[in-house]
Coordinates of C-alpha atoms in Angstrom, one line a residue:
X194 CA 0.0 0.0 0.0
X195 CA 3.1 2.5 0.9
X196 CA 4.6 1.4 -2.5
X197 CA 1.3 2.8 -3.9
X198 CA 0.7 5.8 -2.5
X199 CA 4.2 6.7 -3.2
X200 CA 3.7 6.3 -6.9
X201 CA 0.8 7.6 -7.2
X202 CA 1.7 11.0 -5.1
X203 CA 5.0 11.0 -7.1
X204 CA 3.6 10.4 -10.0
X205 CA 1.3 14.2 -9.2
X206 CA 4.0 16.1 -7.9
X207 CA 6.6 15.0 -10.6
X208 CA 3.6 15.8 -13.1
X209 CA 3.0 19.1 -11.0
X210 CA 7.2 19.9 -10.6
X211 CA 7.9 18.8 -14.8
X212 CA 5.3 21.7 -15.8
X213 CA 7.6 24.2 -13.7
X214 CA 10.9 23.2 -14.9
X215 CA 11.8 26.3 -16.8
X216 CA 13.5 24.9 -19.5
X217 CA 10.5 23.1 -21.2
X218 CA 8.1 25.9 -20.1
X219 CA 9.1 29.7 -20.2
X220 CA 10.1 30.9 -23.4
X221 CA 12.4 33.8 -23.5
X222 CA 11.6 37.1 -23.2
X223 CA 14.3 38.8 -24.7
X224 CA 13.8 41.0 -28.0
X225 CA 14.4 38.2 -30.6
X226 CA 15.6 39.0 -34.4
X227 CA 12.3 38.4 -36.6
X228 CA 12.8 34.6 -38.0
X229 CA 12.3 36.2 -41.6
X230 CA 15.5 38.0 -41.4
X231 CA 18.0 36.8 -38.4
X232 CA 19.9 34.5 -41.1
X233 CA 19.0 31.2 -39.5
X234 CA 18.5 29.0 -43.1
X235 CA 21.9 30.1 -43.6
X236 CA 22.9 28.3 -40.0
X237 CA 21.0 25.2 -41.2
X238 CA 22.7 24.8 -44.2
X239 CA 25.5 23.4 -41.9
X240 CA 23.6 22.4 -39.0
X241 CA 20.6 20.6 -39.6
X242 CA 20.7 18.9 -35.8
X243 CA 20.3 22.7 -34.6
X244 CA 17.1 23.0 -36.6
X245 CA 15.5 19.9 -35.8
X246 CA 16.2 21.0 -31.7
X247 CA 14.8 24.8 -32.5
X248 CA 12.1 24.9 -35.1
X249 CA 9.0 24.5 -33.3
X250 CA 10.8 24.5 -29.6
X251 CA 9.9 27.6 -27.4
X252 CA 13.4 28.9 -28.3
X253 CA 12.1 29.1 -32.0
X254 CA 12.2 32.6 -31.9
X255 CA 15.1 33.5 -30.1
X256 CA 17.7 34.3 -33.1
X257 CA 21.0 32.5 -33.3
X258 CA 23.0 35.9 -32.4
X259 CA 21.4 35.7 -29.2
X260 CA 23.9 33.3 -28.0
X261 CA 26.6 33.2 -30.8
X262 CA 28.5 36.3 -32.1
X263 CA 30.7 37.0 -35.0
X264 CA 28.6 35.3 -37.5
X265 CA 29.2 36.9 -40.6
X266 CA 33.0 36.3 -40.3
X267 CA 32.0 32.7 -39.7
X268 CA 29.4 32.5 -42.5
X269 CA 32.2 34.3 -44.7
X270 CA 34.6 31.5 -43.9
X271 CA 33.7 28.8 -41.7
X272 CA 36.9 27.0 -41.5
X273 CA 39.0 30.2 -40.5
X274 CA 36.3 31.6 -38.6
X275 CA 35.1 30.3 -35.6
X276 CA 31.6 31.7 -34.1
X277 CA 31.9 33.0 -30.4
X278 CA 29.3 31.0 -28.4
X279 CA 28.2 32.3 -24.7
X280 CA 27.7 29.8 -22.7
X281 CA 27.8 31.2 -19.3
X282 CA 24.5 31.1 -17.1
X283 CA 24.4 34.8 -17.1
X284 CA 22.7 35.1 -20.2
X285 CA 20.1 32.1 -19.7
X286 CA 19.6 34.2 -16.4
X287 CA 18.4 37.8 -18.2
X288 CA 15.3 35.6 -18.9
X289 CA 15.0 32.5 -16.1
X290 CA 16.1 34.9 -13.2
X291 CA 14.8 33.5 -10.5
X292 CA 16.4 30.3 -11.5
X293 CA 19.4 32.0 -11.8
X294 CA 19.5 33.7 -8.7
X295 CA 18.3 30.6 -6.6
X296 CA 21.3 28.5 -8.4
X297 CA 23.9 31.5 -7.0
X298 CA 21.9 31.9 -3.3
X299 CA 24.6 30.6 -1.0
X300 CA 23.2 28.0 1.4
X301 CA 24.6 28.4 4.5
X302 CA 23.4 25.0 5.5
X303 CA 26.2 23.5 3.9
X304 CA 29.5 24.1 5.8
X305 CA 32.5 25.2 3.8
X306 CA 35.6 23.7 4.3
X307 CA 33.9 20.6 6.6
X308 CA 36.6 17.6 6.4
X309 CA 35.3 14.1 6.0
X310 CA 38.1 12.9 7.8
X311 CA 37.3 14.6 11.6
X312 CA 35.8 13.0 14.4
X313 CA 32.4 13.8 13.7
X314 CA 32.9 13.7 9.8
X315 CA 31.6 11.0 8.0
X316 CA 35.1 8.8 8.0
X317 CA 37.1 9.7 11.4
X318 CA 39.3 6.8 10.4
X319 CA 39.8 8.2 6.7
X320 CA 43.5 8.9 7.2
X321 CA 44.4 5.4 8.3
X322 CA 41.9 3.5 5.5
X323 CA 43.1 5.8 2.8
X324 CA 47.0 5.7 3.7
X325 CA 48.9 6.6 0.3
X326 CA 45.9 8.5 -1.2
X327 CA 46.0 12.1 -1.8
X328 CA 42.5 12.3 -0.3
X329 CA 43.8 12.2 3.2
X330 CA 45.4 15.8 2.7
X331 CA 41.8 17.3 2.6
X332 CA 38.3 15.7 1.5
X333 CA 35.8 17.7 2.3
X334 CA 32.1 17.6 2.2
X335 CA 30.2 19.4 -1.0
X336 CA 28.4 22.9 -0.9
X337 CA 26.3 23.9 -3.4
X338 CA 26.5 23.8 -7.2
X339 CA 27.5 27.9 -7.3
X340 CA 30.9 26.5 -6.0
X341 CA 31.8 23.5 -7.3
X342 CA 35.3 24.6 -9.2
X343 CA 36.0 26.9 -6.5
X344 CA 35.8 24.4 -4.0
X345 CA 37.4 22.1 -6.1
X346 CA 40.5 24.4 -6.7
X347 CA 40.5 25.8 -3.1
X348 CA 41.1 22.4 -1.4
X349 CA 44.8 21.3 -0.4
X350 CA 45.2 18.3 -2.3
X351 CA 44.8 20.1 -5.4
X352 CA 48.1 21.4 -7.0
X353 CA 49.4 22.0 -4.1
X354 CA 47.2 24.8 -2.3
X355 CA 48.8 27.3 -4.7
X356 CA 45.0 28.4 -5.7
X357 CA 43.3 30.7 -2.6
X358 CA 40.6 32.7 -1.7
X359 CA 41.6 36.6 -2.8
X360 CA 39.8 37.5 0.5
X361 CA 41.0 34.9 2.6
X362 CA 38.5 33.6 4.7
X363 CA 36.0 36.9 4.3
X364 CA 36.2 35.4 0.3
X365 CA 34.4 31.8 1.2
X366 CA 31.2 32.6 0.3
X367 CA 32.1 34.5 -2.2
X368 CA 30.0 33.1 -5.7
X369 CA 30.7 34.1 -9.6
X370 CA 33.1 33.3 -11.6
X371 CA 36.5 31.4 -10.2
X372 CA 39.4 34.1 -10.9
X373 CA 37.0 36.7 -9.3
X374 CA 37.0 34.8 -6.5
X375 CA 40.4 32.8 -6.3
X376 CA 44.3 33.9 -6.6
X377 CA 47.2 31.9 -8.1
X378 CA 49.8 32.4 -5.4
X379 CA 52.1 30.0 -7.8
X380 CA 53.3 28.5 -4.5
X381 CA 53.0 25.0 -3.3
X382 CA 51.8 24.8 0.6
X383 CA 53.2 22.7 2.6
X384 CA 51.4 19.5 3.9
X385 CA 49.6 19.2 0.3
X386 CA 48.9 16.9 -2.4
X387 CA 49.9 17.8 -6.6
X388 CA 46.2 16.0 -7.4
X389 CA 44.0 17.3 -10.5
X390 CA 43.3 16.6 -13.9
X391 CA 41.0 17.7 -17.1
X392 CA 38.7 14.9 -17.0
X393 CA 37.5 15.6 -13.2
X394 CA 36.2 19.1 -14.1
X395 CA 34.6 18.7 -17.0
X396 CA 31.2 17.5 -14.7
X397 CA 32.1 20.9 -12.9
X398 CA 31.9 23.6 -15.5
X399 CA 30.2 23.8 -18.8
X400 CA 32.5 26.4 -20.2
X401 CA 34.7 23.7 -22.4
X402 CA 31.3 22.0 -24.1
X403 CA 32.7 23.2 -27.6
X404 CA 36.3 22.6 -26.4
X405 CA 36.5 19.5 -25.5
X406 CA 36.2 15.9 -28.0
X407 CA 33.2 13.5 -27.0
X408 CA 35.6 11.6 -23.9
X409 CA 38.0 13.9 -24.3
X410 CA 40.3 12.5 -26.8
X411 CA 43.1 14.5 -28.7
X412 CA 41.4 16.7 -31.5
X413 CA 43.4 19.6 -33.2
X414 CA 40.2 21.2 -32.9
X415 CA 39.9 20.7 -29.7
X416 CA 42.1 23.0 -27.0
X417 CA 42.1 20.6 -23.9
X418 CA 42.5 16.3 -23.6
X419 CA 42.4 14.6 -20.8
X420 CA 46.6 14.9 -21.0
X421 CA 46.5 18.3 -21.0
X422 CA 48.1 20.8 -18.1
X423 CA 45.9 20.8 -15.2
X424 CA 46.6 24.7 -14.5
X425 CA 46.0 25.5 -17.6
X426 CA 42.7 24.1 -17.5
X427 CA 42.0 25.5 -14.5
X428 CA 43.1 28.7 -15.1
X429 CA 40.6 28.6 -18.0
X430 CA 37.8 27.8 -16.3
X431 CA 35.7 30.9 -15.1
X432 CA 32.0 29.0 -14.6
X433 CA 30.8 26.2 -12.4
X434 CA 28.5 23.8 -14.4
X435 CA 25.6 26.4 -16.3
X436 CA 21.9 25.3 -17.5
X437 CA 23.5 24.3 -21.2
X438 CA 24.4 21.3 -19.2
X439 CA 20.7 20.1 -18.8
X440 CA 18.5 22.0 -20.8
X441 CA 19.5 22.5 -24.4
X442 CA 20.1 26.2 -25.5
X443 CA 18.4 25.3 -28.6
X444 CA 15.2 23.9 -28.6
X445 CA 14.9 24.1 -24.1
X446 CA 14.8 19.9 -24.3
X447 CA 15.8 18.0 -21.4
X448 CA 19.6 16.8 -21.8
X449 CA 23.0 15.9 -21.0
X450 CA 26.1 16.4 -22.0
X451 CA 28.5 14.7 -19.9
X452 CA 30.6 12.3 -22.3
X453 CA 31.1 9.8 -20.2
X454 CA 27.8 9.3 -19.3
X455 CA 26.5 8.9 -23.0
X456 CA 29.2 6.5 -23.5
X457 CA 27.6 4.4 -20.9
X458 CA 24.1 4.5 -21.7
X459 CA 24.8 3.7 -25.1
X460 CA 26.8 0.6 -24.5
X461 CA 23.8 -0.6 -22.2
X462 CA 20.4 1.1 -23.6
X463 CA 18.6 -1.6 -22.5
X464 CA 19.8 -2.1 -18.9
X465 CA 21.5 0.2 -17.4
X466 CA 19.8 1.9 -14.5
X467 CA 17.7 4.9 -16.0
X468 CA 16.2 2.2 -17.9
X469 CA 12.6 1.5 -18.1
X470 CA 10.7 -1.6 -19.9
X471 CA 14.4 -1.8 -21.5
X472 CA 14.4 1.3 -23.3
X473 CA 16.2 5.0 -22.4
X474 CA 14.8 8.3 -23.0
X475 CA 17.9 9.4 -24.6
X476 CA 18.3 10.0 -28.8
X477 CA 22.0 10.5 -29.3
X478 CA 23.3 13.2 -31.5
X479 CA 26.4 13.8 -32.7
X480 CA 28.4 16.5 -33.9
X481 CA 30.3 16.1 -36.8
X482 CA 32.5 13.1 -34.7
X483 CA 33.4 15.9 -32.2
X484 CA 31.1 16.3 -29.3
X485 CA 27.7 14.2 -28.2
X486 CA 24.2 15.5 -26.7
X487 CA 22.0 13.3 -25.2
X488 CA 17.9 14.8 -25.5
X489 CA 15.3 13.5 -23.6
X490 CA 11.5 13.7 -24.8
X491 CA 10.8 13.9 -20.6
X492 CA 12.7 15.7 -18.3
X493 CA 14.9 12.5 -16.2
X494 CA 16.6 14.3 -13.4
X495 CA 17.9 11.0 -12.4
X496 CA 20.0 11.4 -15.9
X497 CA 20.7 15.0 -15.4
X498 CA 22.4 14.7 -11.6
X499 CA 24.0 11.5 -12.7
X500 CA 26.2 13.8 -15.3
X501 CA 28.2 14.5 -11.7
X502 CA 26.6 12.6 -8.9
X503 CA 28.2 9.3 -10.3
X504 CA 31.2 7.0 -8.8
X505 CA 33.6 7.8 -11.8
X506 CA 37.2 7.1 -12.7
X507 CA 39.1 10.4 -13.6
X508 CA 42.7 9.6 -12.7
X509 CA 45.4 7.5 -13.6
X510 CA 46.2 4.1 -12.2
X511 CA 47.4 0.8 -12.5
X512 CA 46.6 -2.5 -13.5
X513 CA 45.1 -5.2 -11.7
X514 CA 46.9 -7.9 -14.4
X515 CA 50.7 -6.6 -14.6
X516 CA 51.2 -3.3 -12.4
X517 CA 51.5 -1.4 -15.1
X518 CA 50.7 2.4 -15.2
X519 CA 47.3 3.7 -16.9
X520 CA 48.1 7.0 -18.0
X521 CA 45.9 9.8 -19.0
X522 CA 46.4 8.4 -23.0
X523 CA 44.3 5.7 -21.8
X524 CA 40.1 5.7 -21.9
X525 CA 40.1 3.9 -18.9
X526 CA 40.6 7.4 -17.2
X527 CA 37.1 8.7 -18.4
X528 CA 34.7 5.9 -17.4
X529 CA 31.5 5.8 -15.7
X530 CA 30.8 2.8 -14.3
X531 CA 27.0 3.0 -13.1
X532 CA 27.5 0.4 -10.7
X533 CA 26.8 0.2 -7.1
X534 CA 28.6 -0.9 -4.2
X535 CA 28.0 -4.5 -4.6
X536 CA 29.1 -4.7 -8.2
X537 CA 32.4 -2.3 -8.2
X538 CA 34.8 -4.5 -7.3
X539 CA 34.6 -6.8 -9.7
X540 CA 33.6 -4.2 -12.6
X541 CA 37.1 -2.4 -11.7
X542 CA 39.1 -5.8 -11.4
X543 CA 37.3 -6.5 -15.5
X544 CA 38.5 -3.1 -16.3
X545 CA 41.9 -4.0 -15.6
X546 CA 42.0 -1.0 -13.3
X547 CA 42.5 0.6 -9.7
X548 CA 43.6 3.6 -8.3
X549 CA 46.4 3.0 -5.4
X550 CA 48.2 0.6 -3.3
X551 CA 47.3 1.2 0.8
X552 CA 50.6 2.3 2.8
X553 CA 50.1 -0.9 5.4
X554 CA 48.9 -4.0 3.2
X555 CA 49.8 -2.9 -0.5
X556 CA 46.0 -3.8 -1.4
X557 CA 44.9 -2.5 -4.8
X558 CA 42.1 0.0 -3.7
X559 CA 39.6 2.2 -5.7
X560 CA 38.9 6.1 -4.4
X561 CA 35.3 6.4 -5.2
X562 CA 33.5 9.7 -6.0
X563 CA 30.2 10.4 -5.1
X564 CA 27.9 7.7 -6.0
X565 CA 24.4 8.9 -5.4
X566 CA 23.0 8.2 -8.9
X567 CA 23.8 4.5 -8.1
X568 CA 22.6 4.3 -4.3
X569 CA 19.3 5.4 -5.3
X570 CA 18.7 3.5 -8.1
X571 CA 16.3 0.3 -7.1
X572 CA 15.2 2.1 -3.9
X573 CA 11.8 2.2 -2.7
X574 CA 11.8 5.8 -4.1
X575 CA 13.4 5.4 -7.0
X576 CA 10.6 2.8 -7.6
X577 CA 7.8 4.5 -7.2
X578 CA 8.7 7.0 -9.6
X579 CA 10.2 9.9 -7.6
X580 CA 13.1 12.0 -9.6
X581 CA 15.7 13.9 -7.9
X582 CA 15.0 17.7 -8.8
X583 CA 11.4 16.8 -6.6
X584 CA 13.3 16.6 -3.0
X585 CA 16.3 18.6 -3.9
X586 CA 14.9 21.7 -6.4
X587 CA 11.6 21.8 -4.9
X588 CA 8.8 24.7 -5.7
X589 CA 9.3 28.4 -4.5
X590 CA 7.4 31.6 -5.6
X591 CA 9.4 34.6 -7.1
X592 CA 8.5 38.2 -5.8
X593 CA 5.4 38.3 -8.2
X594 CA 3.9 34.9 -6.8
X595 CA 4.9 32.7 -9.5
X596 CA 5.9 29.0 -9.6
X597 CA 9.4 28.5 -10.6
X598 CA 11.8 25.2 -9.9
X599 CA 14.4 26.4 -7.4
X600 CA 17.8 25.6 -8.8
X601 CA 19.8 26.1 -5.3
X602 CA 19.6 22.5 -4.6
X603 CA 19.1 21.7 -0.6
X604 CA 19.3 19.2 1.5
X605 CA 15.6 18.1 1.9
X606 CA 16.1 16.7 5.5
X607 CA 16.5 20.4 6.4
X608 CA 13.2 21.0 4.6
X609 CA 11.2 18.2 5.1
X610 CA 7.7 20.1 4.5
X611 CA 8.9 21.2 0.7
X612 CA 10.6 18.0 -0.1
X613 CA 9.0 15.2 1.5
X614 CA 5.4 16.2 2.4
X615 CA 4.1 16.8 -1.4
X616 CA 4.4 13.1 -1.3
X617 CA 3.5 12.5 2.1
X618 CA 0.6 14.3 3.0
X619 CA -0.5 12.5 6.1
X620 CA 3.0 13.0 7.5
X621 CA 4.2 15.8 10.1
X622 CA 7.9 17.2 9.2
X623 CA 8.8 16.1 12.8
X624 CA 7.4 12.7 12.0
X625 CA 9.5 12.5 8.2
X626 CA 12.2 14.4 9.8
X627 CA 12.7 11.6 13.1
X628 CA 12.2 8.8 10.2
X629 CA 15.1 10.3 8.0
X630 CA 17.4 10.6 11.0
X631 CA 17.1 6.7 12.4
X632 CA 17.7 5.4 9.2
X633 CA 21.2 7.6 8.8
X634 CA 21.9 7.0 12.8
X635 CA 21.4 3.4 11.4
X636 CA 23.9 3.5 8.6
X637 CA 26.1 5.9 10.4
X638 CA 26.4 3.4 13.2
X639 CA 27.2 0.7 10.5
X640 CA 29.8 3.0 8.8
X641 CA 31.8 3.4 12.2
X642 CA 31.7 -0.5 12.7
X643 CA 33.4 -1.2 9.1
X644 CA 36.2 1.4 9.9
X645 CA 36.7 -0.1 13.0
X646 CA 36.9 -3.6 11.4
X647 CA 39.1 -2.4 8.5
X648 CA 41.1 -0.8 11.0
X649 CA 42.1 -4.0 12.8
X650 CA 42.4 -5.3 9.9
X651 CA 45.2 -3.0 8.8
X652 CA 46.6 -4.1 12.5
X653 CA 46.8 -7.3 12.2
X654 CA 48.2 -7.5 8.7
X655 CA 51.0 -5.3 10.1
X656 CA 51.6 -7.4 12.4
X657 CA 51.2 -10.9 10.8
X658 CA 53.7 -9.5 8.2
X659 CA 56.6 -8.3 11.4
X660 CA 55.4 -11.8 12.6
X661 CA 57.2 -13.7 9.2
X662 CA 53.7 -15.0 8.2
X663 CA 53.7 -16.9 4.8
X664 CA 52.9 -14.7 1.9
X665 CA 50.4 -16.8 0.3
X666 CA 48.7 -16.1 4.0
X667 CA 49.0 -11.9 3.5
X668 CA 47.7 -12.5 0.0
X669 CA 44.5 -13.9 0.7
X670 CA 44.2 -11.2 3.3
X671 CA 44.9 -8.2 1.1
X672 CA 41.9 -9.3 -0.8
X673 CA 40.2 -9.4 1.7
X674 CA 40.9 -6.0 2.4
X675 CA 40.4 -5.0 -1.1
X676 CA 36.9 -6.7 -0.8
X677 CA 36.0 -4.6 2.5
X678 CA 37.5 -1.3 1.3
X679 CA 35.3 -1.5 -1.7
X680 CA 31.9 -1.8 0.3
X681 CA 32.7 0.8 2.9
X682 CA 34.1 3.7 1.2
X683 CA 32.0 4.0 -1.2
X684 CA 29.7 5.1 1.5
X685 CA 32.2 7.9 2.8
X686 CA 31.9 9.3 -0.7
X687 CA 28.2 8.9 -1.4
X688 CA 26.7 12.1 0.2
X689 CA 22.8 10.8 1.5
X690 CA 24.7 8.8 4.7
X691 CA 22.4 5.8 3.4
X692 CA 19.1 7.7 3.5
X693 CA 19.1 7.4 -0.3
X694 CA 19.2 3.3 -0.6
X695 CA 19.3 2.1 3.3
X696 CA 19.0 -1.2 2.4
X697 CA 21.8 -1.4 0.1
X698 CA 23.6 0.7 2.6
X699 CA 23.2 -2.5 5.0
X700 CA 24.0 -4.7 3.3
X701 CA 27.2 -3.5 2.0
X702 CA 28.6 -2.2 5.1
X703 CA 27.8 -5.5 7.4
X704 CA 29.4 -7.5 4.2
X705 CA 32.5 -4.8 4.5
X706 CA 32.8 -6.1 8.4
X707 CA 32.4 -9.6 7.4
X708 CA 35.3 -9.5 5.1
X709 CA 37.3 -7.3 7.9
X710 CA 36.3 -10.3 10.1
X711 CA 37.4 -13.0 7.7
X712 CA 41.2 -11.4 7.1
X713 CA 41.7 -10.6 11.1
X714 CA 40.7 -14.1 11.7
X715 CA 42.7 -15.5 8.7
X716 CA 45.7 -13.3 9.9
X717 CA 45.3 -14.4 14.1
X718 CA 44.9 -18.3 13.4
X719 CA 48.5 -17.7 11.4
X720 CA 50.2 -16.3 14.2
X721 CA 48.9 -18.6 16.7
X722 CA 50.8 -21.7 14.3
X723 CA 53.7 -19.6 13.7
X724 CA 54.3 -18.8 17.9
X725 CA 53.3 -22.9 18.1
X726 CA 56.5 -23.3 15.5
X727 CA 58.5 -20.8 17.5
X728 CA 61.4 -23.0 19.3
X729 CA 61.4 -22.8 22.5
X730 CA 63.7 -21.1 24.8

């Protein structure tokens, strides 16, 4: 009965939220060329993808010079003259400003500069389980979308804390775009980490759509790769993510852009997790072998947030078969796996691929991201129908009283009445809100038991090993450790502490103790033969 009344009142308020997503709704309101004379049929000579989005979209009107400049030279010569497109959010905002505004309202819910790895963070024990990773330097938890490359370049493990705050700490909660906010001091700090790489903030910023090849492959006409120099990257990145990466500029169609993300849908249409009756809502185009779009016919949020809220591989590693380096050259270093917790191990061991040794044991370990899209797929929510702009961008009213999808993204168990009760009627918000916090208190608890486990683990390898144990012994327990580093921090990096699957949260964190368990058990029963063999005094 729960099942149903949560698909039915999703299936109202997703109805209710999809007719206020601005994107498919509120045409512009700028002063668009006539379409008689603003030169489009010229445009569509060469781009008959564009025309197909446009014609008949509630952008029809809008003329092409509205967001690309220095036509004529182009039209003149289209080889030697590249159009200027505008992609930051500033111009979709002269129109959708309430959506703009909301995206740039600084929540102060979210603390800046919280590490994961503190007592009360959500891994106290991250230093010791992550040993050799340059995660342990600082790994903080997210803010809001207005500052996810500032954040990102502002953190010590990133090229050394040369980036900072031109404020200093009054600067924090500063928004706009990045070399506004930040200074290159061009120094390395000390106690840092040389971290960072092209492929990573490409989820974070839209302002390299047109420069940057479909997985970020080596193009003359494309100016970065995924080898290229990380500062200079940064330094050329002036926008966190903008609305071109979910609602197409052209015709206001539900999208994504995210190449790594298309690359997995298409090699698994059928099942991978956005899937329904094994089809995806997602028609492909390509651009000239350069660059992919994924449109939807309905707006998928699930789809949308998944362009960034996935566990992905970014970085360079090694092999599982040979030790041998993956370097940025390699695909393998833009993948999305959309797999959860359960499946990842294996799925990076048939990649051929993981991401560091630990300090202690030398187990082969992955450094997940953050995994949400994953967690909540095959949740009771996530079954009956419930997308994630519906608890996270929830309804507000502008100054004239009218409707408009927030686009500051909160944390609905600090607004249970906007997020949870549209589904929920019956509910109080201190009813929802005591539910919410037993299930995290659950997983939380559950979390702090695998570190502990792992912990000993680490222990008692160190140990067995001073101890002379046989090293077919200390190989069976570095997998195990490899199997109970998988299933427990993935959960330090997926951001919902459980509340988005709770049951897969359980299940992976009590197998994560079991496997801690197995090796400490493994490990003891070896020392207890080897003192047995020890001759006696």
């Amino acid at each position: 009965m729960l099942k149903k009344n949560l698909a039915v009142t999703a299936a109202i308020a997703g109805a209710i939220t999809l007719l206020s997503i601005p994107a498919l709704t509120t045409a512009a309101k700028s002063k668009p060329v006539q379409v008689a004379n603003d030169g489009r049929a010229k445009c569509y000579d060469c781009h008959d993808e564009v025309k197909a989005l446009k014609e008949g979209s509630k952008h029809a009107k809008l003329s092409c010079k509205v967001c690309h400049d220095k036509l004529d030279a182009h039209m003149s010569d289209p080889e030697k003259n590249k159009p200027v497109t505008v992609i930051d959010q500033a111009l979709c905002g002269k129109c959708h400003k309430a959506q703009y505004d909301s995206f740039f309202e600084v929540n102060y819910e979210a603390a800046a500069r919280k590490e994961k790895g503190t007592p009360t963070g959500r891994s106290p024990m991250q230093d010791k389980l992550l040993a050799g990773h340059g995660f342990t330097i600082e790994h903080d938890e997210p803010r809001g979308h207005a500052f996810m490359v500032i954040d990102q370049f502002a953190v010590d493990r990133f090229q050394g804390g040369r980036f900072q705050f031109k404020k200093g700490w009054q600067g924090v909660t500063s928004t706009g775009k990045t070399w506004d906010v930040l200074t290159d001091t061009g120094k390395k700090l000390p106690e840092t980490a040389m971290a960072g790489n092209p492929t990573c903030i490409q989820c974070k910023t839209s302002d390299h759509l047109l420069k940057w090849k479909f997985m970020g492959d080596k193009d003359p006409k494309a100016k970065w790769d995924r080898t290229s120099n990380i500062v200079d990257v940064a330094k050329d990145t002036n926008n966190p993510l903008g609305c071109v990466h979910c609602h197409d500029p052209h015709g206001t169609q539900p999208r994504v852009v995210r190449d790594a993300l298309i690359q997995a849908i298409e090699k698994d249409p059928k099942g991978n997790i956005f899937a329904k009756n094994g089809a995806t809502d997602l028609k492909v185009i390509d651009f000239r072998g350069f660059r992919k779009i994924g449109i939807m016919q309905k707006t998928d949020s699930r789809m949308m947030c998944a362009q960034c809220h996935v566990e992905y591989n970014c970085n360079a590693g090694t092999q599982w078969s040979d030790g041998k380096p993956v370097k940025y050259e390699d695909l393998r270093t833009n993948h999305f796996p959309l797999k959860n917790s359960l499946q990842l191990l294996k799925h990076y061991q048939d990649l051929d691929f993981f991401d560091f040794k630990h300090a202690i044991t030398g187990a082969r370990l992955i450094k997940f991201q953050h995994p949400e899209t994953e967690t909540y797929a095959g949740s009771v929510h996530d079954k009956a129908g419930v997308q994630c702009h519906q608890c996270h961008m929830p309804q507000k009213k502008d100054k004239n009283g009218k409707k408009f999808s927030s686009h500051g993204v909160i944390r609905p168990k600090n607004h249970v009445k906007e997020a949870c009760l549209g589904c929920h009627p019956k509910d109080s918000v201190a009813k929802k809100s005591y539910e919410i916090d037993a299930a995290q208190n659950y997983v939380k608890g559950k979390m702090r038991k695998a570190e502990y486990w792992l912990g000993q683990l680490i222990d008692t390898y160190a140990a067995a090993q001073r101890m002379g144990v046989a090293p077919t012994v200390l190989d069976t327990a570095r997998a195990k450790h490899e199997e109970a580093h998988v299933l427990w921090e993935y959960w330090t990096a997926e951001n919902s502490d459980g509340f988005h699957n709770p049951d897969l949260a359980r299940e992976s964190l009590t197998g994560s103790i079991a496997a801690s368990k197995a090796g400490v058990k493994l490990l003891n029963d070896a020392m207890t033969v080897a003192k047995k063999d020890e001759p006696k005094k």
